[in-house]
CSV table of C-alpha atoms in Angstrom, one decimal:
chain,number,residue,atom,x,y,z
A,1,ASN,CA,6.4,-20.9,22.3
A,2,ALA,CA,4.0,-18.2,20.8
A,3,GLY,CA,6.2,-17.1,18.1
A,4,VAL,CA,5.1,-13.7,16.9
A,5,THR,CA,2.1,-12.0,18.7
A,6,GLN,CA,0.5,-8.9,17.7
A,7,THR,CA,-2.1,-6.5,19.5
A,8,PRO,CA,-4.6,-5.4,19.2
A,9,LYS,CA,-6.4,-7.9,16.6
A,10,PHE,CA,-8.8,-5.3,15.6
A,11,GLN,CA,-8.9,-1.6,16.0
A,12,VAL,CA,-11.5,1.4,14.8
A,13,LEU,CA,-10.0,5.0,14.9
A,14,LYS,CA,-11.4,8.3,14.0
A,15,THR,CA,-9.3,10.5,11.3
A,16,GLY,CA,-6.5,12.3,13.3
A,17,GLN,CA,-6.7,9.8,16.3
A,18,SER,CA,-3.1,8.2,17.4
A,19,MET,CA,-2.5,4.5,18.1
A,20,THR,CA,0.4,2.0,18.7
A,21,LEU,CA,0.4,-1.5,17.3
A,22,GLN,CA,2.5,-3.9,19.2
A,23,CYS,CA,4.5,-6.7,18.1
A,24,ALA,CA,6.5,-9.4,20.2
A,25,GLN,CA,8.4,-12.4,19.3
A,26,ASP,CA,9.7,-15.1,21.5
A,27,MET,CA,12.3,-16.5,19.1
A,28,ASN,CA,15.2,-14.7,20.0
A,29,HIS,CA,15.2,-13.3,16.4
A,30,ASN,CA,17.2,-10.3,15.4
A,31,SER,CA,15.2,-8.8,12.7
A,32,MET,CA,11.8,-7.5,12.8
A,33,TYR,CA,9.7,-6.0,10.3
A,34,TRP,CA,6.2,-4.1,9.8
A,35,TYR,CA,4.1,-4.7,6.7
A,36,ARG,CA,0.7,-3.5,5.5
A,37,GLN,CA,-1.5,-5.6,3.1
A,38,ASP,CA,-4.2,-4.0,1.0
A,39,PRO,CA,-6.9,-5.7,-1.1
A,40,GLY,CA,-5.3,-7.1,-4.5
A,41,MET,CA,-1.9,-5.6,-3.6
A,42,GLY,CA,1.3,-7.6,-2.2
A,43,LEU,CA,2.4,-7.0,1.2
A,44,ARG,CA,4.5,-3.8,1.6
A,45,LEU,CA,7.1,-3.0,3.9
A,46,ILE,CA,6.6,0.1,6.4
A,47,TYR,CA,9.9,-0.2,8.4
A,48,TYR,CA,12.2,-2.8,9.6
A,49,SER,CA,14.8,-3.4,12.2
A,50,ALA,CA,17.8,-5.6,11.4
A,51,SER,CA,19.1,-5.7,14.9
A,52,GLU,CA,18.3,-4.4,18.4
A,53,GLY,CA,19.0,-0.5,18.3
A,54,THR,CA,18.4,0.0,14.4
A,55,THR,CA,15.5,0.8,12.4
A,56,ASP,CA,15.2,1.8,8.7
A,57,LYS,CA,12.5,2.9,6.4
A,58,GLY,CA,10.7,0.6,4.2
A,59,GLU,CA,8.9,1.1,1.0
A,60,VAL,CA,5.7,3.2,2.6
A,61,PRO,CA,7.0,4.9,5.7
A,62,ASN,CA,5.2,8.1,5.7
A,63,GLY,CA,2.6,8.6,8.6
A,64,TYR,CA,4.3,5.9,10.7
A,65,ASN,CA,7.1,5.8,13.4
A,66,VAL,CA,8.8,2.6,14.9
A,67,SER,CA,10.3,1.8,18.1
A,68,ARG,CA,12.5,-1.2,18.6
A,69,LEU,CA,12.1,-1.3,22.6
A,70,ASN,CA,14.5,-4.3,22.8
A,71,LYS,CA,15.2,-7.6,21.1
A,72,ARG,CA,11.6,-9.1,21.6
A,73,GLU,CA,9.6,-6.1,20.9
A,74,PHE,CA,8.9,-3.7,17.8
A,75,SER,CA,6.0,-1.2,17.8
A,76,LEU,CA,4.2,0.7,15.4
A,77,ARG,CA,2.9,4.2,15.8
A,78,LEU,CA,0.3,6.2,13.8
A,79,GLU,CA,0.6,9.6,15.0
A,80,SER,CA,-2.5,11.1,13.2
A,81,ALA,CA,-4.4,8.3,11.5
A,82,ALA,CA,-5.7,8.8,8.1
A,83,PRO,CA,-8.4,6.8,6.2
A,84,SER,CA,-5.6,5.9,3.6
A,85,GLN,CA,-4.1,3.9,6.4
A,86,THR,CA,-7.0,1.5,6.6
A,87,SER,CA,-5.3,-1.8,6.2
A,88,VAL,CA,-4.3,-5.1,7.7
A,89,TYR,CA,-0.9,-4.7,9.5
A,90,PHE,CA,1.5,-7.6,10.1
A,91,CYS,CA,4.6,-8.0,12.2
A,92,ALA,CA,7.4,-10.5,11.1
A,93,SER,CA,10.6,-11.4,12.6
A,94,SER,CA,13.6,-13.5,11.3
A,95,GLN,CA,16.9,-14.6,12.7
A,96,ASP,CA,18.9,-13.0,9.6
A,97,PRO,CA,18.2,-9.8,7.6
A,98,LEU,CA,16.1,-9.7,4.4
A,99,GLY,CA,19.0,-10.8,2.0
A,100,SER,CA,19.3,-13.6,3.8
A,101,THR,CA,17.5,-17.0,2.8
A,102,ASP,CA,16.3,-17.3,6.4
A,103,THR,CA,12.6,-17.7,7.1
A,104,GLN,CA,10.4,-14.8,8.0
A,105,TYR,CA,7.7,-15.8,10.8
A,106,PHE,CA,4.3,-13.5,10.6
A,107,GLY,CA,2.2,-12.5,13.2
A,108,PRO,CA,-1.5,-13.0,13.0
A,109,GLY,CA,-2.3,-9.3,11.9
A,110,THR,CA,-3.9,-6.3,13.0
A,111,ARG,CA,-7.1,-5.4,11.2
A,112,LEU,CA,-7.2,-1.4,11.2
A,113,THR,CA,-10.0,0.8,10.2
A,114,VAL,CA,-9.9,4.4,10.1
A,115,LEU,CA,-13.1,6.5,9.6
B,1,LYS,CA,10.8,-1.5,-12.7
B,2,ASN,CA,11.1,-4.5,-10.2
B,3,GLN,CA,7.7,-6.2,-10.1
B,4,VAL,CA,6.4,-9.7,-9.5
B,5,GLU,CA,3.3,-10.8,-11.4
B,6,GLN,CA,1.2,-14.0,-10.5
B,7,SER,CA,-1.3,-15.8,-12.5
B,8,PRO,CA,-4.1,-16.9,-12.0
B,9,GLN,CA,-5.4,-14.2,-9.8
B,10,SER,CA,-7.9,-16.9,-8.7
B,11,LEU,CA,-8.4,-20.8,-9.1
B,12,ILE,CA,-11.0,-23.2,-8.3
B,13,ILE,CA,-10.3,-27.1,-8.2
B,14,LEU,CA,-11.9,-30.3,-7.2
B,15,GLU,CA,-10.3,-32.0,-4.1
B,16,GLY,CA,-7.7,-34.2,-5.1
B,17,LYS,CA,-6.7,-32.6,-8.2
B,18,ASN,CA,-3.4,-31.0,-9.0
B,19,CYS,CA,-2.6,-27.5,-9.8
B,20,THR,CA,0.4,-24.8,-10.9
B,21,LEU,CA,0.3,-21.4,-9.8
B,22,GLN,CA,2.6,-19.0,-11.9
B,23,CYS,CA,5.1,-16.1,-10.9
B,24,ASN,CA,6.9,-13.8,-13.4
B,25,TYR,CA,9.5,-11.3,-12.1
B,26,THR,CA,11.4,-8.5,-13.4
B,27,VAL,CA,13.1,-8.0,-10.0
B,28,SER,CA,17.2,-7.6,-10.4
B,29,PRO,CA,19.5,-8.5,-9.1
B,30,PHE,CA,18.0,-11.5,-7.9
B,31,SER,CA,19.0,-12.9,-4.4
B,32,ASN,CA,16.1,-15.6,-3.7
B,33,LEU,CA,12.4,-16.3,-4.1
B,34,ARG,CA,10.1,-17.4,-1.6
B,35,TRP,CA,6.6,-19.0,-1.7
B,36,TYR,CA,4.1,-18.4,1.2
B,37,LYS,CA,0.6,-19.7,2.2
B,38,GLN,CA,-1.6,-17.5,3.7
B,39,ASP,CA,-4.9,-18.6,5.3
B,40,THR,CA,-7.9,-16.2,5.3
B,41,GLY,CA,-7.3,-14.0,8.5
B,42,ARG,CA,-4.0,-15.2,9.3
B,43,GLY,CA,-0.4,-14.3,8.7
B,44,PRO,CA,1.7,-15.8,5.7
B,45,VAL,CA,3.5,-19.0,6.5
B,46,SER,CA,6.8,-20.0,4.3
B,47,LEU,CA,6.7,-22.8,2.1
B,48,THR,CA,9.7,-22.8,0.0
B,49,ILE,CA,12.7,-20.6,-0.3
B,50,MET,CA,15.0,-20.9,-3.5
B,51,THR,CA,18.4,-19.3,-4.6
B,52,PHE,CA,19.9,-18.6,-8.0
B,53,SER,CA,21.2,-22.0,-8.2
B,54,GLU,CA,18.2,-24.1,-7.1
B,55,ASN,CA,15.5,-24.8,-9.7
B,56,THR,CA,13.3,-27.2,-7.5
B,57,LYS,CA,12.6,-27.5,-3.8
B,58,SER,CA,9.8,-29.4,-2.3
B,59,ASN,CA,7.9,-29.1,0.7
B,60,GLY,CA,5.3,-32.1,1.1
B,61,ARG,CA,3.0,-31.8,-1.5
B,62,TYR,CA,4.3,-28.5,-2.7
B,63,THR,CA,6.7,-28.2,-5.2
B,64,ALA,CA,8.4,-25.0,-6.6
B,65,THR,CA,10.2,-24.6,-9.7
B,66,LEU,CA,12.5,-21.5,-10.6
B,67,ASP,CA,13.9,-20.6,-14.0
B,68,ALA,CA,16.2,-17.9,-13.5
B,69,ASP,CA,17.0,-17.5,-17.1
B,70,THR,CA,13.3,-16.6,-17.7
B,71,LYS,CA,12.4,-15.2,-14.4
B,72,GLN,CA,9.7,-17.5,-13.8
B,73,SER,CA,8.8,-19.7,-10.9
B,74,SER,CA,5.9,-22.2,-10.5
B,75,LEU,CA,4.2,-23.8,-7.4
B,76,HIS,CA,2.8,-27.1,-8.2
B,77,ILE,CA,0.2,-28.6,-5.7
B,78,THR,CA,-0.2,-32.5,-5.9
B,79,ALA,CA,-3.6,-34.0,-4.7
B,80,SER,CA,-5.2,-31.1,-3.4
B,81,GLN,CA,-6.8,-31.0,-0.1
B,82,LEU,CA,-9.8,-28.6,1.4
B,83,SER,CA,-7.1,-27.2,3.8
B,84,ASP,CA,-5.0,-26.0,0.6
B,85,SER,CA,-7.5,-23.4,0.1
B,86,ALA,CA,-5.7,-19.9,0.6
B,87,SER,CA,-3.8,-17.2,-0.9
B,88,TYR,CA,-0.5,-18.0,-2.4
B,89,ILE,CA,2.2,-15.4,-2.5
B,90,CYS,CA,5.5,-15.4,-4.6
B,91,VAL,CA,8.2,-13.0,-3.0
B,92,VAL,CA,11.2,-12.2,-4.7
B,93,THR,CA,14.3,-10.7,-2.7
B,94,ARG,CA,16.7,-8.3,-4.4
B,95,TYR,CA,20.3,-7.7,-3.2
B,96,GLY,CA,20.0,-4.8,-1.2
B,97,ASN,CA,17.6,-6.1,1.0
B,98,LYS,CA,14.4,-5.3,-0.7
B,99,LEU,CA,11.5,-7.8,-0.8
B,100,VAL,CA,9.1,-7.4,-3.6
B,101,PHE,CA,5.6,-9.2,-3.2
B,102,GLY,CA,3.2,-10.3,-5.5
B,103,ALA,CA,-0.5,-9.8,-5.2
B,104,GLY,CA,-1.3,-13.6,-4.6
B,105,THR,CA,-3.3,-16.3,-6.2
B,106,ILE,CA,-6.3,-17.1,-4.3
B,107,LEU,CA,-6.8,-21.1,-4.6
B,108,ARG,CA,-10.3,-22.7,-3.4
B,109,VAL,CA,-10.3,-26.3,-3.3
B,110,LYS,CA,-14.0,-27.9,-3.5
B,111,SER,CA,-15.1,-31.3,-2.6
């Protein structure tokens, strides 16, 4: 039971390059989330998927796209990376949506640097 | 504006001592409040979740309190250990499924 896994752990991109961050969970959770964490700031929600087949924008969606591939997997794509997207990206999952008291489980994070 | 403010920004204490971290929020309407522990280089891990009607919740040596009237919460750590060194994050959920994260308090426990 690995929980929430993310790949890659580290990535360096040049401005304008594209890439996809992968996330998978093995807890049979309905809801999945992508956050970014910048120094001195709280985590900010990029996109979330309340259930398989649905996705919604969070607080900072610009420059990103997501795909809920199936119940287990939720990917985040940067089409044309910019230095402002340098950050640590966390994927999370929960059984119930955000408004519940259900626990969110976070992955280990992906450290992305855009030069 | 919906905000979560945490204090202090950072804290150093000696092993075995107690400490209290503060969280003030202006988030409305309030749904619940969570405390997370985040070790360096790792994802956050949930410590406690409290709803409007709960004013205390414990998880081992961690005790969270909530005063919904003054919109304040605290996280008390008893008999600190070196492994408590981490960032502690307060998160408030608004009705409508919006989570507002605080910037965190960095705790360092010294031997």
